[in-house]
mmCIF file of N, CA, C and O in Angstrom:
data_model
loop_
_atom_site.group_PDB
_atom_site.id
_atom_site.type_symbol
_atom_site.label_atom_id
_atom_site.label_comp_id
_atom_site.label_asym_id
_atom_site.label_seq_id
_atom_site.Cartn_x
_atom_site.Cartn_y
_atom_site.Cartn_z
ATOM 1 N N UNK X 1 110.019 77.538 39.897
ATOM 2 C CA UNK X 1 109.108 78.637 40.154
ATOM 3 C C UNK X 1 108.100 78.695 39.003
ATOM 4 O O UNK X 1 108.455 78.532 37.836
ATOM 5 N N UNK X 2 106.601 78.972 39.430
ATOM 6 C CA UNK X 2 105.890 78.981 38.659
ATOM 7 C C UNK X 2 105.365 80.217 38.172
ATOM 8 O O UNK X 2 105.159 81.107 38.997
ATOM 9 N N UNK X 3 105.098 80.430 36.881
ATOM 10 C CA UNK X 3 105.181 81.593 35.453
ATOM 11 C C UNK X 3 104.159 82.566 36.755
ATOM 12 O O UNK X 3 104.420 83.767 36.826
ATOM 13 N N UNK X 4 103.071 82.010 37.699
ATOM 14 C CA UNK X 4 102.438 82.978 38.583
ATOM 15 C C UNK X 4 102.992 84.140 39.177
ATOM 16 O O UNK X 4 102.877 85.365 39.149
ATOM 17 N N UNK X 5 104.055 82.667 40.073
ATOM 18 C CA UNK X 5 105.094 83.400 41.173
ATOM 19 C C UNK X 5 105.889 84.449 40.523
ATOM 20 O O UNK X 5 105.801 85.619 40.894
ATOM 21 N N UNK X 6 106.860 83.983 39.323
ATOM 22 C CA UNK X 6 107.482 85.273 38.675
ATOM 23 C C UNK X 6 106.915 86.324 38.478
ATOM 24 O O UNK X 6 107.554 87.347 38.724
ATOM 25 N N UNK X 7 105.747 86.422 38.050
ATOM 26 C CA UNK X 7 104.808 87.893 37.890
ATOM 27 C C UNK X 7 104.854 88.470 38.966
ATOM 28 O O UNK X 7 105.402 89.571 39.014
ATOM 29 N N UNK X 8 104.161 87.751 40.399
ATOM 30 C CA UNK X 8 104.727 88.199 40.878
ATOM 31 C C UNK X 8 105.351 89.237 41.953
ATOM 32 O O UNK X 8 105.009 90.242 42.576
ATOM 33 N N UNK X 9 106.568 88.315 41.781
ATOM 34 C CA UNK X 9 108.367 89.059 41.980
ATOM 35 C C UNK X 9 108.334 90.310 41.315
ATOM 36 O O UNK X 9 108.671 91.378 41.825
ATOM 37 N N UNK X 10 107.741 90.078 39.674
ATOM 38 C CA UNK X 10 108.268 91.227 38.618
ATOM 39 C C UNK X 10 107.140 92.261 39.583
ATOM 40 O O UNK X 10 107.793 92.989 40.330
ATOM 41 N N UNK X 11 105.681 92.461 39.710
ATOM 42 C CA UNK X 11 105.198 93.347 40.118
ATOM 43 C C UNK X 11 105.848 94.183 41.374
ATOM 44 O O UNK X 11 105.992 95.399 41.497
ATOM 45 N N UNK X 12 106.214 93.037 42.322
ATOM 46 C CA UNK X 12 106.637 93.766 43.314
ATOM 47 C C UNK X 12 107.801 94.536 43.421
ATOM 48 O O UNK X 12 107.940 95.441 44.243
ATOM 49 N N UNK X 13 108.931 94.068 42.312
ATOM 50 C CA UNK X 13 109.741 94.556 41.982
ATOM 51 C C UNK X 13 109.542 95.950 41.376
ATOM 52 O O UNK X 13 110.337 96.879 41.522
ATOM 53 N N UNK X 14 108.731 95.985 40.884
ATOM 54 C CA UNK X 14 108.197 97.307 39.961
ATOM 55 C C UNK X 14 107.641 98.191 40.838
ATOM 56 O O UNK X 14 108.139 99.317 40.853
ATOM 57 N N UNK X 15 106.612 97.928 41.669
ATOM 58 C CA UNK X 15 105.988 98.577 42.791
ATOM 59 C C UNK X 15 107.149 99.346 43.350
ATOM 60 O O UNK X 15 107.206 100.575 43.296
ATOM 61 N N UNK X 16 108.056 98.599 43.878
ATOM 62 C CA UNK X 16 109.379 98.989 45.174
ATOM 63 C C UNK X 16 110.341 100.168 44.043
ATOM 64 O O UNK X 16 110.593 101.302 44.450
ATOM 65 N N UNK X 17 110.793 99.706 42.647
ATOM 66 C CA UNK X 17 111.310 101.063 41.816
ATOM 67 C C UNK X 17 110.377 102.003 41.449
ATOM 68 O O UNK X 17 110.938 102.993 40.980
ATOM 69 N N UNK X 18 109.446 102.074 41.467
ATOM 70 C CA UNK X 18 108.400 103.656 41.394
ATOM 71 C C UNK X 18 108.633 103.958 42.950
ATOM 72 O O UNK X 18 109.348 104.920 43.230
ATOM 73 N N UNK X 19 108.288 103.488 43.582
ATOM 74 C CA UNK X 19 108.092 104.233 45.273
ATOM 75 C C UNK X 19 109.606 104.441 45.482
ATOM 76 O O UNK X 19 109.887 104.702 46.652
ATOM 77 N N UNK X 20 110.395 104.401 44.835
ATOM 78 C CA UNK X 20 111.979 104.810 45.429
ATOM 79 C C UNK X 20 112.341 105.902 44.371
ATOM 80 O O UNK X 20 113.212 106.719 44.670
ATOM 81 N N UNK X 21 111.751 105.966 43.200
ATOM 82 C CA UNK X 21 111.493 107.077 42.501
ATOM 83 C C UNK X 21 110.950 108.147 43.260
ATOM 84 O O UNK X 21 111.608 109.009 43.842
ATOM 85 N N UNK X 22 109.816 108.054 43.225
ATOM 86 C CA UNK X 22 108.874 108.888 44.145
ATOM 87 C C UNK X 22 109.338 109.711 45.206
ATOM 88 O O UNK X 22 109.099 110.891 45.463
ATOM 89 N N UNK X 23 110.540 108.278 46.166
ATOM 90 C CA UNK X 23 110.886 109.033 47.524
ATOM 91 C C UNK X 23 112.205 109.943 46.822
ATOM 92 O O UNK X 23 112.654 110.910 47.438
ATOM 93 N N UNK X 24 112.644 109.625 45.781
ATOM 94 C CA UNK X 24 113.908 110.487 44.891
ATOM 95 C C UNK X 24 113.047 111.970 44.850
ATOM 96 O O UNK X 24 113.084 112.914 45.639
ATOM 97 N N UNK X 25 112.563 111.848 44.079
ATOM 98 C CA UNK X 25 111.905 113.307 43.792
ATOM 99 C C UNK X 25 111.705 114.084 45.219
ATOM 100 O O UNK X 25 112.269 115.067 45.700
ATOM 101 N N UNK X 26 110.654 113.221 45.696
ATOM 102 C CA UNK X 26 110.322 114.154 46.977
ATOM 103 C C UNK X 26 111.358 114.906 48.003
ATOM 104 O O UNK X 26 111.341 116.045 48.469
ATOM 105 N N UNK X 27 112.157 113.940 48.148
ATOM 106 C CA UNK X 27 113.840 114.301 48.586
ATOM 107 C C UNK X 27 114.742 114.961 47.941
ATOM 108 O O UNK X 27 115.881 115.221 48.329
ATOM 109 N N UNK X 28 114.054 115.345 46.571
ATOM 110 C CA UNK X 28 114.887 116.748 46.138
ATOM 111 C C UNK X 28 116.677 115.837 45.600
ATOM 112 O O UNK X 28 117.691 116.431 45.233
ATOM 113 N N UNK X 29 116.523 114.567 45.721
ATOM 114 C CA UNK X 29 117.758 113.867 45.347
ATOM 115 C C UNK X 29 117.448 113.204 43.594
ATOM 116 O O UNK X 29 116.913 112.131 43.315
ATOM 117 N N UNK X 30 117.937 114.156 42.723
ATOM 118 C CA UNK X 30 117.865 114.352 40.982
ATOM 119 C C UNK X 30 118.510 113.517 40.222
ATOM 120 O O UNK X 30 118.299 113.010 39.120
ATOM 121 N N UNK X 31 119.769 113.435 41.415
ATOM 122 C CA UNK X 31 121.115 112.570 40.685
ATOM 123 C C UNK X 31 120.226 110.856 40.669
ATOM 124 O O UNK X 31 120.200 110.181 39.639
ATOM 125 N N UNK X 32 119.455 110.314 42.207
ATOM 126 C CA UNK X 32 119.353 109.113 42.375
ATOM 127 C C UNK X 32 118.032 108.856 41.417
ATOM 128 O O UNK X 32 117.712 107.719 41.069
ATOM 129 N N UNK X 33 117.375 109.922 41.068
ATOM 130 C CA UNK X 33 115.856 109.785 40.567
ATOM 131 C C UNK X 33 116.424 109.912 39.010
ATOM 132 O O UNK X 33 115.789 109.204 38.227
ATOM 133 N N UNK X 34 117.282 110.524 38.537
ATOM 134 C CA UNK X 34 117.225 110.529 37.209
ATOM 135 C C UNK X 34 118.089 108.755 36.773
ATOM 136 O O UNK X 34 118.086 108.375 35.602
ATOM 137 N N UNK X 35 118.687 107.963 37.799
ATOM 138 C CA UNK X 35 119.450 106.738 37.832
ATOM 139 C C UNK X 35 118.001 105.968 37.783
ATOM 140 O O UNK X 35 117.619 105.188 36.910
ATOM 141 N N UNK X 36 117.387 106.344 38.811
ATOM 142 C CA UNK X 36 115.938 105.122 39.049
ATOM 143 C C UNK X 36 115.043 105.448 37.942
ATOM 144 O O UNK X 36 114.397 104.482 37.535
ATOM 145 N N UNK X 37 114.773 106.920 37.161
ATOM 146 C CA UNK X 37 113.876 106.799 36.002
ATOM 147 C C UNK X 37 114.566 105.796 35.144
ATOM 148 O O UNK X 37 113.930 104.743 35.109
ATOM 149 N N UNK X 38 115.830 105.777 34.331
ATOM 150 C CA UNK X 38 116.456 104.906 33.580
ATOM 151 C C UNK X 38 115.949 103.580 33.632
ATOM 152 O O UNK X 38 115.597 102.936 32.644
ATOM 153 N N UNK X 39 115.912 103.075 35.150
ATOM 154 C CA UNK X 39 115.571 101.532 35.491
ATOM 155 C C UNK X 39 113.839 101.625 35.129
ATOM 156 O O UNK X 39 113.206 100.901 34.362
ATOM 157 N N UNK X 40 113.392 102.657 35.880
ATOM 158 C CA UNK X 40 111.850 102.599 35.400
ATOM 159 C C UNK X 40 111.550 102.685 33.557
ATOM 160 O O UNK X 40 110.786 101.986 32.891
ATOM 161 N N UNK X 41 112.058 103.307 33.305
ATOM 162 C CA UNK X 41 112.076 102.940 31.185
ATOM 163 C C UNK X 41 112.281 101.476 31.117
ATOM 164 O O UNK X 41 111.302 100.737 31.017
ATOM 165 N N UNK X 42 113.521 100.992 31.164
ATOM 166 C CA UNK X 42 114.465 99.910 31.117
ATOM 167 C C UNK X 42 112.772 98.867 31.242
ATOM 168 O O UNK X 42 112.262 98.426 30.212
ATOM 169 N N UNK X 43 112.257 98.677 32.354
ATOM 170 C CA UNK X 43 111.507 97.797 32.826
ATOM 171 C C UNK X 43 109.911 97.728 32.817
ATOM 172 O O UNK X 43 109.051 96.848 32.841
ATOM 173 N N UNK X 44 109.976 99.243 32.765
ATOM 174 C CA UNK X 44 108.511 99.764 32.860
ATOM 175 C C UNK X 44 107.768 100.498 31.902
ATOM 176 O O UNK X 44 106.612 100.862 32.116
ATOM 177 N N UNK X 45 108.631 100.822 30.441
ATOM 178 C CA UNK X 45 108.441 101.964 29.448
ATOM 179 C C UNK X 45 107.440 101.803 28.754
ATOM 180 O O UNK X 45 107.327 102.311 27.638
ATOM 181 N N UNK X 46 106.483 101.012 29.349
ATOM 182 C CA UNK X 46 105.131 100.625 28.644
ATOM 183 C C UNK X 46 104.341 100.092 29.476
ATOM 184 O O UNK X 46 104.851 99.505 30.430
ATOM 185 N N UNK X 47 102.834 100.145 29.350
ATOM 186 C CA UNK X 47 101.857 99.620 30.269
ATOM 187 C C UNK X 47 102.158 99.545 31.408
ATOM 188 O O UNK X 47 102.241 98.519 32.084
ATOM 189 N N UNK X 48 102.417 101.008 31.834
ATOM 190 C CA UNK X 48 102.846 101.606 33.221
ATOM 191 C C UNK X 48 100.639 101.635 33.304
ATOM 192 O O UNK X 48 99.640 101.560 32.589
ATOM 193 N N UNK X 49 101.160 101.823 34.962
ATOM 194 C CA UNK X 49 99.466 102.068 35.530
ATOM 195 C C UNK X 49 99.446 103.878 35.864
ATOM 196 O O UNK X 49 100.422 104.628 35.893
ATOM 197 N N UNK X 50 98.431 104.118 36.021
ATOM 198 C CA UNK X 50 98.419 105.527 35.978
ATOM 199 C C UNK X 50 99.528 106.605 36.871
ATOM 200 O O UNK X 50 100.018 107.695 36.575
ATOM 201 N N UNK X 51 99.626 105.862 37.894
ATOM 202 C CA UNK X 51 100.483 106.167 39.285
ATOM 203 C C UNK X 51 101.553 106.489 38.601
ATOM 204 O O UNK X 51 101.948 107.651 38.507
ATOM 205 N N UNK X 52 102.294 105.183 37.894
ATOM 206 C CA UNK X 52 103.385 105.157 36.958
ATOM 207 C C UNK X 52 103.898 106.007 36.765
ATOM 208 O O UNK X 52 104.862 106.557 37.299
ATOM 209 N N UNK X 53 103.138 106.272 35.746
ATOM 210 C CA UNK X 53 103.211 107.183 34.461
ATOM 211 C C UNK X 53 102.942 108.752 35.275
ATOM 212 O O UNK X 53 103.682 109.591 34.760
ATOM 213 N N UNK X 54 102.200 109.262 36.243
ATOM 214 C CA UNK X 54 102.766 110.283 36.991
ATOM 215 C C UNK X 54 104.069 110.809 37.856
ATOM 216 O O UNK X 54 104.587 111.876 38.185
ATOM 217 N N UNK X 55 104.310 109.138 38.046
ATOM 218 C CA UNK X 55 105.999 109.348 38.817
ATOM 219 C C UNK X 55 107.313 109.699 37.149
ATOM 220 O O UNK X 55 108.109 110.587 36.843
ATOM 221 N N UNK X 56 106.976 108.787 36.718
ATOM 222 C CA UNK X 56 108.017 109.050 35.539
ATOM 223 C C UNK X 56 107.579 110.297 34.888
ATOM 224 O O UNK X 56 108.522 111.084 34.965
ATOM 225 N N UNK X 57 106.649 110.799 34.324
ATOM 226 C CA UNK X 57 106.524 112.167 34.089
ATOM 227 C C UNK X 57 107.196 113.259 35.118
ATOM 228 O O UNK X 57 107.987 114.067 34.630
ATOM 229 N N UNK X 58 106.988 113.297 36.136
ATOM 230 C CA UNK X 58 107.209 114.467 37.333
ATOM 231 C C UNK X 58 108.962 114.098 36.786
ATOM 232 O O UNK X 58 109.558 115.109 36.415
ATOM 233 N N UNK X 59 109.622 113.026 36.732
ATOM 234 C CA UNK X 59 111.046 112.634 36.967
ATOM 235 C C UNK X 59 111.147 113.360 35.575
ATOM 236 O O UNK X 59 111.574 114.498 35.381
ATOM 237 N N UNK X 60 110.892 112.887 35.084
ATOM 238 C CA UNK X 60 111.263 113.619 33.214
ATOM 239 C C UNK X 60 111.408 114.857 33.322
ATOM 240 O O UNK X 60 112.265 115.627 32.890
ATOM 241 N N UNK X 61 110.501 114.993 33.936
ATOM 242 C CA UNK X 61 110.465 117.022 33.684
ATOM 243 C C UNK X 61 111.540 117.450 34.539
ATOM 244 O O UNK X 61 112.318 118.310 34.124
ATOM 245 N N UNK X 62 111.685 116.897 35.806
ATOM 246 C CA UNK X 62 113.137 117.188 36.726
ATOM 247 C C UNK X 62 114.147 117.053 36.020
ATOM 248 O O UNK X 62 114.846 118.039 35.787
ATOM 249 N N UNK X 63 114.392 116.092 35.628
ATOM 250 C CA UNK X 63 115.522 115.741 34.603
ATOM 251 C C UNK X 63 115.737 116.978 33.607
ATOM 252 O O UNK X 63 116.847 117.447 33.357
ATOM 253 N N UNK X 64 114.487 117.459 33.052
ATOM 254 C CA UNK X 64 114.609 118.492 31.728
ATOM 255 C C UNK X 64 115.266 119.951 32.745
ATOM 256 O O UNK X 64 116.309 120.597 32.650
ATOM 257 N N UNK X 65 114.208 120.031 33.593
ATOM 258 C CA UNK X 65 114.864 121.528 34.166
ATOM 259 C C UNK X 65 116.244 120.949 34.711
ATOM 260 O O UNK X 65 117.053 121.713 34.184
ATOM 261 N N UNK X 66 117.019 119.981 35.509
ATOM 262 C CA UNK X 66 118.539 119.848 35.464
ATOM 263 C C UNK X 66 119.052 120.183 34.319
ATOM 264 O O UNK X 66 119.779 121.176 34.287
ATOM 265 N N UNK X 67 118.855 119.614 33.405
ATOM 266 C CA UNK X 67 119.653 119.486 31.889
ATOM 267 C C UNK X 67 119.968 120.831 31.445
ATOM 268 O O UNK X 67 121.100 121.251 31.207
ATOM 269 N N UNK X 68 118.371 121.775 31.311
ATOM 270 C CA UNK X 68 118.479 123.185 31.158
ATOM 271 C C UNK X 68 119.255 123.432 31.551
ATOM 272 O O UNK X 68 120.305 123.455 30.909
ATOM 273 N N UNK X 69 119.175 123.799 32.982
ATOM 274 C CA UNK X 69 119.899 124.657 33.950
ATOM 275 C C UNK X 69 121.764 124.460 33.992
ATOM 276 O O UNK X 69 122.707 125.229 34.176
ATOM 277 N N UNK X 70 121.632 123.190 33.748
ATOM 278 C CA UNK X 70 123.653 122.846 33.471
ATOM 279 C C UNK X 70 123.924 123.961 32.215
ATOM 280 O O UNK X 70 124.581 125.001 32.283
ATOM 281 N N UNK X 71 123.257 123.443 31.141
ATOM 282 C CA UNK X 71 123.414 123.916 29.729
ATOM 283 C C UNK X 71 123.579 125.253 29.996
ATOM 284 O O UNK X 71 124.583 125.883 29.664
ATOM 285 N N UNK X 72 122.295 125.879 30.795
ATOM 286 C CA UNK X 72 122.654 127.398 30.329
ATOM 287 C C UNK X 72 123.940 127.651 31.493
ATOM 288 O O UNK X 72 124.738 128.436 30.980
ATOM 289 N N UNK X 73 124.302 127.323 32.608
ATOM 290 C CA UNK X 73 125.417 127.588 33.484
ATOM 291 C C UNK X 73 126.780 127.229 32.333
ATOM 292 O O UNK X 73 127.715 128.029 32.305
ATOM 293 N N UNK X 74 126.798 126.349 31.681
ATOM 294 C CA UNK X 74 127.723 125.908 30.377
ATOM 295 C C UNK X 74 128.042 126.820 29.504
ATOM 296 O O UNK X 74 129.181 127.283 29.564
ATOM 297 N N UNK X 75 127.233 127.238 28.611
ATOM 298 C CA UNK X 75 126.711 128.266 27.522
ATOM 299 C C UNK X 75 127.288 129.453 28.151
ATOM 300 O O UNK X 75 128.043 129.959 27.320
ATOM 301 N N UNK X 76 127.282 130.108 29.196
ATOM 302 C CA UNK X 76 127.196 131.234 29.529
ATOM 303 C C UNK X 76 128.062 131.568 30.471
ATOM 304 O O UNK X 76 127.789 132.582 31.113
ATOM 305 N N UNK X 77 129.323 130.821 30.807
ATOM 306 C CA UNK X 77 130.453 130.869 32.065
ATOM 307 C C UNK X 77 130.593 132.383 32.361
ATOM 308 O O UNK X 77 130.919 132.583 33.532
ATOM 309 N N UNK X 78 130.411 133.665 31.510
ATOM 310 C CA UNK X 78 130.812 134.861 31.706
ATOM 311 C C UNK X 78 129.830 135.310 32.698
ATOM 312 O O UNK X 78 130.135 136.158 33.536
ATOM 313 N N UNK X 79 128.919 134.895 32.654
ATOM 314 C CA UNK X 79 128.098 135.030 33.801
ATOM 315 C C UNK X 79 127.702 134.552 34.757
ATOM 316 O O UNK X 79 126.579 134.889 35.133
ATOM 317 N N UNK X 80 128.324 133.760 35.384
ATOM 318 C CA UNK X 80 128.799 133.217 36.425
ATOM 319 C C UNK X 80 129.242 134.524 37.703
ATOM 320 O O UNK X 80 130.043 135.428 37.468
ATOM 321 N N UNK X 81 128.505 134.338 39.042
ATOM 322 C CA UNK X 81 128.338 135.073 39.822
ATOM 323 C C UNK X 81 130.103 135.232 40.594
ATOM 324 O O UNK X 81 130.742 134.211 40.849
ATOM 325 N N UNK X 82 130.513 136.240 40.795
ATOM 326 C CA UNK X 82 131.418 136.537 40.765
ATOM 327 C C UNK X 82 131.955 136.636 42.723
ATOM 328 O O UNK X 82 131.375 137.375 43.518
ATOM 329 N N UNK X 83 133.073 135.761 43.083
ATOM 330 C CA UNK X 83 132.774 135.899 44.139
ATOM 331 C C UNK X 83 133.430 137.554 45.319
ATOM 332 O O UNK X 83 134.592 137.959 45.320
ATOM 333 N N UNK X 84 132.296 138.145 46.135
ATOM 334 C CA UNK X 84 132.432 139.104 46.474
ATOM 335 C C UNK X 84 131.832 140.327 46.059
ATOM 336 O O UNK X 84 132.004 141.406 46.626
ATOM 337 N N UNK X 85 130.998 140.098 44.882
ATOM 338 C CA UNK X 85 130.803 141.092 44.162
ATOM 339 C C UNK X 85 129.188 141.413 44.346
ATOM 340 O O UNK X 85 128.675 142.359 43.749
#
């Protein structure tokens, strides 16, 4: 295979993990999008194209409000909604 062809594989490869990012977020599925940002760093954590770098931002920030939101449910078990009440 020639150094062309590998590029590419690698682009299209890259193309297909942002758009499955993308469809993560949009689908409200956090667990599979915060797995596919990882791969998007891993592969992509630089000289992303603009698109990119809007999908992994939007994922970051999802990621941050999950993280919050565990932490303070963690931090704060006494307040935890009580059932019946």
């Amino acid at each position: 295979m020639d150094a062309g062809r590998w590029l590419e594989i690698q682009a299209e490869g890259r193309r297909k993990l942002f758009l499955l990012l993308e469809e993560a977020l949009t689908a409200g599925n956090l667990v599979a999008a915060g797995h596919l940002l990882v791969m998007a760093n891993g592969t992509a954590g630089h000289d992303r194209t603009a698109a990119e770098t809007v999908i992994a931002e939007r994922a970051r920030q999802a990621a941050e409000r999950v993280r919050a939101l565990l932490s303070s449910l963690t931090a704060a078990p006494d307040r935890a909604p009580v059932a019946g009440a």
